Structure formats: structure tokens, C-alpha cells
């Protein structure tokens, strides 16, 4: 059998094993840190020829971690080479600028030529020995010396020539010389000596991307320098803005050629950046020349430059290696084409037709979809068309916003008289935009494009919604643009509301439920109805007729199940405005108009109840919210007349009580009770009643009745919860009034009522009536005895009250324990009551 040691011995053995495991784990962790350090050091030494041997098998101090280097050997090498090249370049500049005059012409030429040739020849020798970073640093020094040579040559031999012309020629020569120097280095240095590219590099080179050159700096520097010769030449010959723009575009075209060649990555990046920079400057300059020209000829010359930019961008898109680049280039080409043609149209057409002309050109770009162009190019041209259309729509926004928001000014001066036309009603104060004539055409054209895209299933939901919104905007602004008569304009806006509601119902039926087009059409109908109601404020008859028609229209639309959640509140809102307008037309005061407005909450309660019975729960809350808003408006109108306000509160309580009859709206009963109470209080305030019992007794009676019914249904309810609030509402205010009342009637009635409450509490063994009634009765008795007590205190000498207090304290101290027992019994007796 197995010999099981005692627990103490087994615990000792387990602790010993755990200590051994911890020691072994520490050894393994130190070994792991050392191995990681060895691998890092070996990877750093592989890049440095002649690196030292591998470190020993085990660290010198097993208990200490190996020191970690904070910088790699290649990083230190590059920093040293960079600093050395900078110092040599600074020394050469100082020698050329400061010490140049101490040598003759022959000495100066020999020194510069010797140093430059040495600096340019040394990289080849360094590359053949595998010192690539050193070769790059020396090559950079040599190229810097060539710039100094060019400066020195100008100072010695071409001192009389123009600075810009010489700089243009020198930069061109330097660019060509540096490119030739980089190519010569590739030819003179074998690939194995220049760094021998890895197999993946060779595979990429075979696939169309050039392998890394022997020297990486000359070619990018050559491309950078090639950006300025043409521009400097144009500035030297005092070229005009058109020539300068053409020079920028030609430079951008050359950069694109460099960027599209299968060259080394830095060369392509420099070419791409140069193409984007010079191309953007050229396009902006050409656009300014085209759109600022006052004559058609000048505009045409600017348009030619924009067409040149478009051709360059299309060529770049055609040969771009990546689809994203092709898309961006073709988008830029499309925008340049539209900008050039639009600038010419601006010089020929009136100002308000410039944007429609550009829009037509932008829409014409959509024909690129049917061309055999590659897909990225087609997408880019279509994107340019969408940008042009979006800008055209933004151009019309001020007119649309003014049409919708302009009638708000009529709120301050309603029924001011029949306007001259609908434009005078919509823009009573704001200035009329000068370009507004063509705005409906722009909106209709873009809406047609989106409708066609929706029919062809191109982003169908978004296209359909956009087409609907733009078509609505075009129709809304058309009567204002055409200056229709005031009545005709109202009819046109009303027709828009009817058509929008029809479209919403049709879209709802087509999808079987609420959809984006249906909701959009419904929102447009609501917005148009608000604008129509504001425009109708110009005349009294127009206001009443429009509000009546809108209330009826939305009421009929509420019979549709899918729209009632929106149309029913809208009908109630227009009905509320109609009630206010009717009261104002009849000459009623605001507080009397509030009685007309109360019809709307009553109708809302009936509509909500019917919707709940029909199972249309989504419409119940919006309808009730609209009714509540109308009730608040009625209260605000009646607040200046207390009798009418009391009547309005009572009628609102009736509506709330009727709502509380529905099982799911039982909580409305609390609101009804509060409204009835407020109505009673307001009526008493209107009668100038100051007796507090007149305000508190109705509340107490109602509260006590509710508490009695509650205790009958649930006998476990405490008397404080059932009767405490009802009794306190009357007893406390009456008691406070009693202490300031010099007459005898109030204390007598309050004391009698308190006695009755106390007796009822004692008979029914209820705690709340007993405590509240007894406490009130005691305080009333104290109030009645207060004058006599005051007289007695006034007769007694001043030492009598302290003596009496001392005797009381002695008596209490003598019978302290008995008093505590009596108090405990009283508390227990009260606790046994309900």
C-alpha cells in the first residue's frame, strides 16, 4: 500500500518542490533573455561587413541580464555619414563664397574641378567594396558641389547674363547631369557590388518595376530640379500669365511621364508629387484666366489651357497602374472640361444662365458610361458629373430657403392686405435673387438625372429620394419665379401638398409599409403645408380657407393606416390654427378664442380612442400629443382672464377624464383630478375668496373618499397612506390660519372638526385620524388658553417661572422610570392602531 506521509510532512515536501520549480523558471527566463539579445545582435551585425564573432555561449554574470543597445549599427552609421556630408557641404559653400578671392582663375577652376570629380568618382569605388551608405553620402556631397560649380561659373564667366535665365539653364543642365550620373553609376557598378537585390526585388523588376539603382539620390534629385527650368525661363523672358500656366501644365505632364515609368519608388513618388503640385497650380491659374476674362477670346484662351490640363489628366488616367489613381485623374479631367467650356459660356451667355450651361455640360459627361473607356476612368468622369450637379444644386439653395422661410415675416403683420403676386407674399422683406429665373430648370434637370438613375437601379433608394426632393423644390419655387397671382400661387402650393400625399400613399402601398420615398414625400407635404399656411396670412379670407382646406385634407389622409401617425397630428395642428384664425376673424378676445381651441383636444381624444380600438397604436401617442399641445395653447390664451381660465381648466379635466375611461390610459385620471382642482381654485381666486378651507376642503373630501375606497379594497393599507394626506390638507392650513385669526368662529369649528376626527380615529382604532385630530385639538385648545396664560404670566413675579420649571424637573426626575414606562405603553398602543 502507498505510504501517505502526515500532513505536516507532505506540506514541507510540496513547499520544497515549489521552490525548485521557481528556481528552474528563473534560470529559463535568464536563458531566454540572453538568446533574444544574441539574435538581435546577430541581425544587426549581418548588415556590417567584418562584424565580430558570436558572443560566448553563456553570459558572464548568469544572474544579470545582458546590456541592450539603444541604437543599431546601421542607424549610427547613417547619422555619422549624414553629419559628415553636411559639414563638408558647409565647408565647400564657405570656401566658394568667402575664400574664393584668394585664388586666381586657374587655381579656382582646378580646385573646384578636382574636388567635384573626386566627390563624384568616389561613390563608384565605394559601391564596388560594398559601402553603399558611404557612397550615398559622398554622392550627395558631389551633387552639392556641382551646384556650387554652377554658381562659381556664373560669377566668373557669365556675370553679365541675367540671373533667371542662367538659373533656368543651370537647373536644366544639373538635372540632366544628375540623371546621367545615376544611370552611369548603374552601368559602372555590377549589381552584386551595388547591394545585390534580393529575389523578391528581382521578381518585381521583372514584373515591370525597376530594381533599386546603385545610387538612390541622383535620380530623385534630378526630378526635383527638373521642376524649375521651364518656369524660370518663362519668368526670364517676361512671359504672360497664359504662357506661365502652359509651362506649369507642361511640367506637370513631364512629371506624370516620370511617375508612370517603371522606375524606382522614390523617383515615382517625387514625380507624382511634382505632377500634383504643378498641375494644381496650372489648373487654378487656367481657371482664373478663363472665368475672369471679360471677352470671349480671352475666355477661350483660358479654356484651351483647361482642355490641355484635361488631356494630360486623361492620359495619366489611361496609363495609371492603379485604379484609384485612374479614377482621381479622370475626375479631375472631367472637372477641367466643364470648367473650360463653362468659362466660354459665361462670356457668351447672360450671367444667370452660366450655371445651367455648366450643368448641361456636366450631365453630358454621363455619356462616358457608354464609351469603351476602362471602368475606373468611367467612374471618374461620372464622379465629375456628380460634382458639377451637386454644385449646381447648391447654387439654387438660397432661392429654395427664401421661398420656404420668407413667409415667416408675415407672422408679425398678419392680414396686411392682398399682395401684388405670390413673390411679394413669399419675399416681403428679403431681396430677390438675380439668378432665380434659371433655378427651377437646374433643379428639374438634376431631378431628371436622378430619376433616370433610379430607374436603371443605380443606387436606387438614394437616387429616388434625391429625385423626389429636387423635383419638389423645383415645383415649389416655380410659382414664385413666374410671379403668379397670389391666389394662383396658393392653389399651386396646395396642389403640391395633395400630390406629395398621393406619392407617399402610393410608395407605401408599393412597399407594403413605411419606406424612404414614402416618408420623404410625407415630410415634403408637411413642410409645404406649413409654408402655404404662412403665405396665406397675408389675407383674412385666404388664411381661413387655406387652414380649413389643409385640416380637411390631412384629416382625409388620416383614414389611411400607414399615414395616420403623421397626418392626424398635422390635421389637428391646422385645426388649432383654424380655431385661432376663426376667433380673430370673429373679433373674439384671446381668452374667448381659447374655448374654440378646446375643440381640438376633444377631437384628439376621440381620434386617439378610435385609433386604439382599431389597433393603430402608432397613431395614439402622436394624436394625444397634438391634443395636449392644443390644450396648452388654450390655457396660454385664457391665462389673462381667471373665470375663463377656470372654465378652460375644467373642460380640459373633462377631456382627461374621458381619456381615463380607456383601460390603457387610467393614469390620465390623475391629470383630470389635478385639472378639476386647479379649476376650482382659479374660480375661487376669481371670486376673491381668501378663506383657506374653501380651497382645502374639496381636496380633503376627494382624498378621504379615495382613501376610504382604497382601504375597502385592501384592508392592509395603513391609515396614513389612506387618510393622512386628506386630513393634513385641511387641518394644517386651518390651524395656521387659526393662530392669526382673532375671532372665535374658526377655532370653534376647527376644534369641533378635530374632536370629531379624533373620536372617529379612536372608535375605528386608526392611527392617522387619532394623531392628527388629537394634535390639532390640543393646539386649538392651547390657542384658546393663550390669552389667559399670558395674563397669568404677567401677574406672577419673575422668579415664579424658573421655580415652577425647577419643580417640574424634580418631579420628572423622581418618577423618570415610571414616565418612560408610560411613554412606552403609549407608543405601543399607538403602534397597535392602523
PDB file of N, CA and C in Angstrom, residues 499-509 515 517-523 525 563:
ATOM      1  N   UNK A 499     -50.346  66.348 -54.150  1.00  0.00           N
ATOM      2  CA  UNK A 499     -49.524  65.405 -54.925  1.00  0.00           C
ATOM      3  C   UNK A 499     -48.520  64.700 -54.026  1.00  0.00           C
ATOM      4  N   UNK A 500     -47.926  65.412 -53.095  1.00  0.00           N
ATOM      5  CA  UNK A 500     -46.958  64.778 -52.195  1.00  0.00           C
ATOM      6  C   UNK A 500     -47.626  63.711 -51.340  1.00  0.00           C
ATOM      7  N   UNK A 501     -48.843  63.990 -50.852  1.00  0.00           N
ATOM      8  CA  UNK A 501     -49.554  62.974 -50.073  1.00  0.00           C
ATOM      9  C   UNK A 501     -49.903  61.769 -50.942  1.00  0.00           C
ATOM     10  N   UNK A 502     -50.290  62.017 -52.192  1.00  0.00           N
ATOM     11  CA  UNK A 502     -50.574  60.894 -53.086  1.00  0.00           C
ATOM     12  C   UNK A 502     -49.342  60.044 -53.354  1.00  0.00           C
ATOM     13  N   UNK A 503     -48.200  60.697 -53.553  1.00  0.00           N
ATOM     14  CA  UNK A 503     -46.954  59.939 -53.778  1.00  0.00           C
ATOM     15  C   UNK A 503     -46.597  59.126 -52.537  1.00  0.00           C
ATOM     16  N   UNK A 504     -46.798  59.711 -51.354  1.00  0.00           N
ATOM     17  CA  UNK A 504     -46.496  58.975 -50.124  1.00  0.00           C
ATOM     18  C   UNK A 504     -47.380  57.739 -49.988  1.00  0.00           C
ATOM     19  N   UNK A 505     -48.672  57.886 -50.284  1.00  0.00           N
ATOM     20  CA  UNK A 505     -49.567  56.734 -50.192  1.00  0.00           C
ATOM     21  C   UNK A 505     -49.217  55.670 -51.233  1.00  0.00           C
ATOM     22  N   UNK A 506     -48.869  56.114 -52.430  1.00  0.00           N
ATOM     23  CA  UNK A 506     -48.509  55.145 -53.469  1.00  0.00           C
ATOM     24  C   UNK A 506     -47.226  54.414 -53.118  1.00  0.00           C
ATOM     25  N   UNK A 507     -46.238  55.135 -52.602  1.00  0.00           N
ATOM     26  CA  UNK A 507     -44.985  54.474 -52.208  1.00  0.00           C
ATOM     27  C   UNK A 507     -45.215  53.520 -51.053  1.00  0.00           C
ATOM     28  N   UNK A 508     -46.113  53.891 -50.144  1.00  0.00           N
ATOM     29  CA  UNK A 508     -46.407  52.986 -49.026  1.00  0.00           C
ATOM     30  C   UNK A 508     -47.068  51.716 -49.510  1.00  0.00           C
ATOM     31  N   UNK A 509     -47.981  51.840 -50.443  1.00  0.00           N
ATOM     32  CA  UNK A 509     -48.624  50.645 -50.980  1.00  0.00           C
ATOM     33  C   UNK A 509     -47.646  49.772 -51.755  1.00  0.00           C
ATOM     34  N   UNK A 515     -41.540  53.445 -46.104  1.00  0.00           N
ATOM     35  CA  UNK A 515     -40.259  53.360 -46.800  1.00  0.00           C
ATOM     36  C   UNK A 515     -39.668  54.748 -46.915  1.00  0.00           C
ATOM     37  N   UNK A 517     -38.914  56.620 -49.657  1.00  0.00           N
ATOM     38  CA  UNK A 517     -39.678  57.552 -50.512  1.00  0.00           C
ATOM     39  C   UNK A 517     -40.988  57.991 -49.891  1.00  0.00           C
ATOM     40  N   UNK A 518     -41.690  57.066 -49.218  1.00  0.00           N
ATOM     41  CA  UNK A 518     -42.974  57.430 -48.609  1.00  0.00           C
ATOM     42  C   UNK A 518     -42.776  58.459 -47.501  1.00  0.00           C
ATOM     43  N   UNK A 519     -41.825  58.227 -46.633  1.00  0.00           N
ATOM     44  CA  UNK A 519     -41.573  59.178 -45.549  1.00  0.00           C
ATOM     45  C   UNK A 519     -41.081  60.517 -46.095  1.00  0.00           C
ATOM     46  N   UNK A 520     -40.251  60.477 -47.140  1.00  0.00           N
ATOM     47  CA  UNK A 520     -39.770  61.720 -47.728  1.00  0.00           C
ATOM     48  C   UNK A 520     -40.913  62.533 -48.312  1.00  0.00           C
ATOM     49  N   UNK A 521     -41.784  61.877 -49.072  1.00  0.00           N
ATOM     50  CA  UNK A 521     -42.926  62.583 -49.647  1.00  0.00           C
ATOM     51  C   UNK A 521     -43.832  63.151 -48.559  1.00  0.00           C
ATOM     52  N   UNK A 522     -44.015  62.401 -47.493  1.00  0.00           N
ATOM     53  CA  UNK A 522     -44.864  62.874 -46.405  1.00  0.00           C
ATOM     54  C   UNK A 522     -44.250  64.098 -45.724  1.00  0.00           C
ATOM     55  N   UNK A 523     -42.946  64.076 -45.484  1.00  0.00           N
ATOM     56  CA  UNK A 523     -42.276  65.235 -44.886  1.00  0.00           C
ATOM     57  C   UNK A 523     -42.374  66.448 -45.805  1.00  0.00           C
ATOM     58  N   UNK A 525     -44.757  67.054 -47.913  1.00  0.00           N
ATOM     59  CA  UNK A 525     -46.131  67.549 -47.823  1.00  0.00           C
ATOM     60  C   UNK A 525     -46.331  68.394 -46.572  1.00  0.00           C
ATOM     61  N   UNK A 563     -50.364  56.288 -42.851  1.00  0.00           N
ATOM     62  CA  UNK A 563     -50.001  57.686 -42.760  1.00  0.00           C
ATOM     63  C   UNK A 563     -50.585  58.396 -41.556  1.00  0.00           C
TER      64      UNK A 563
END
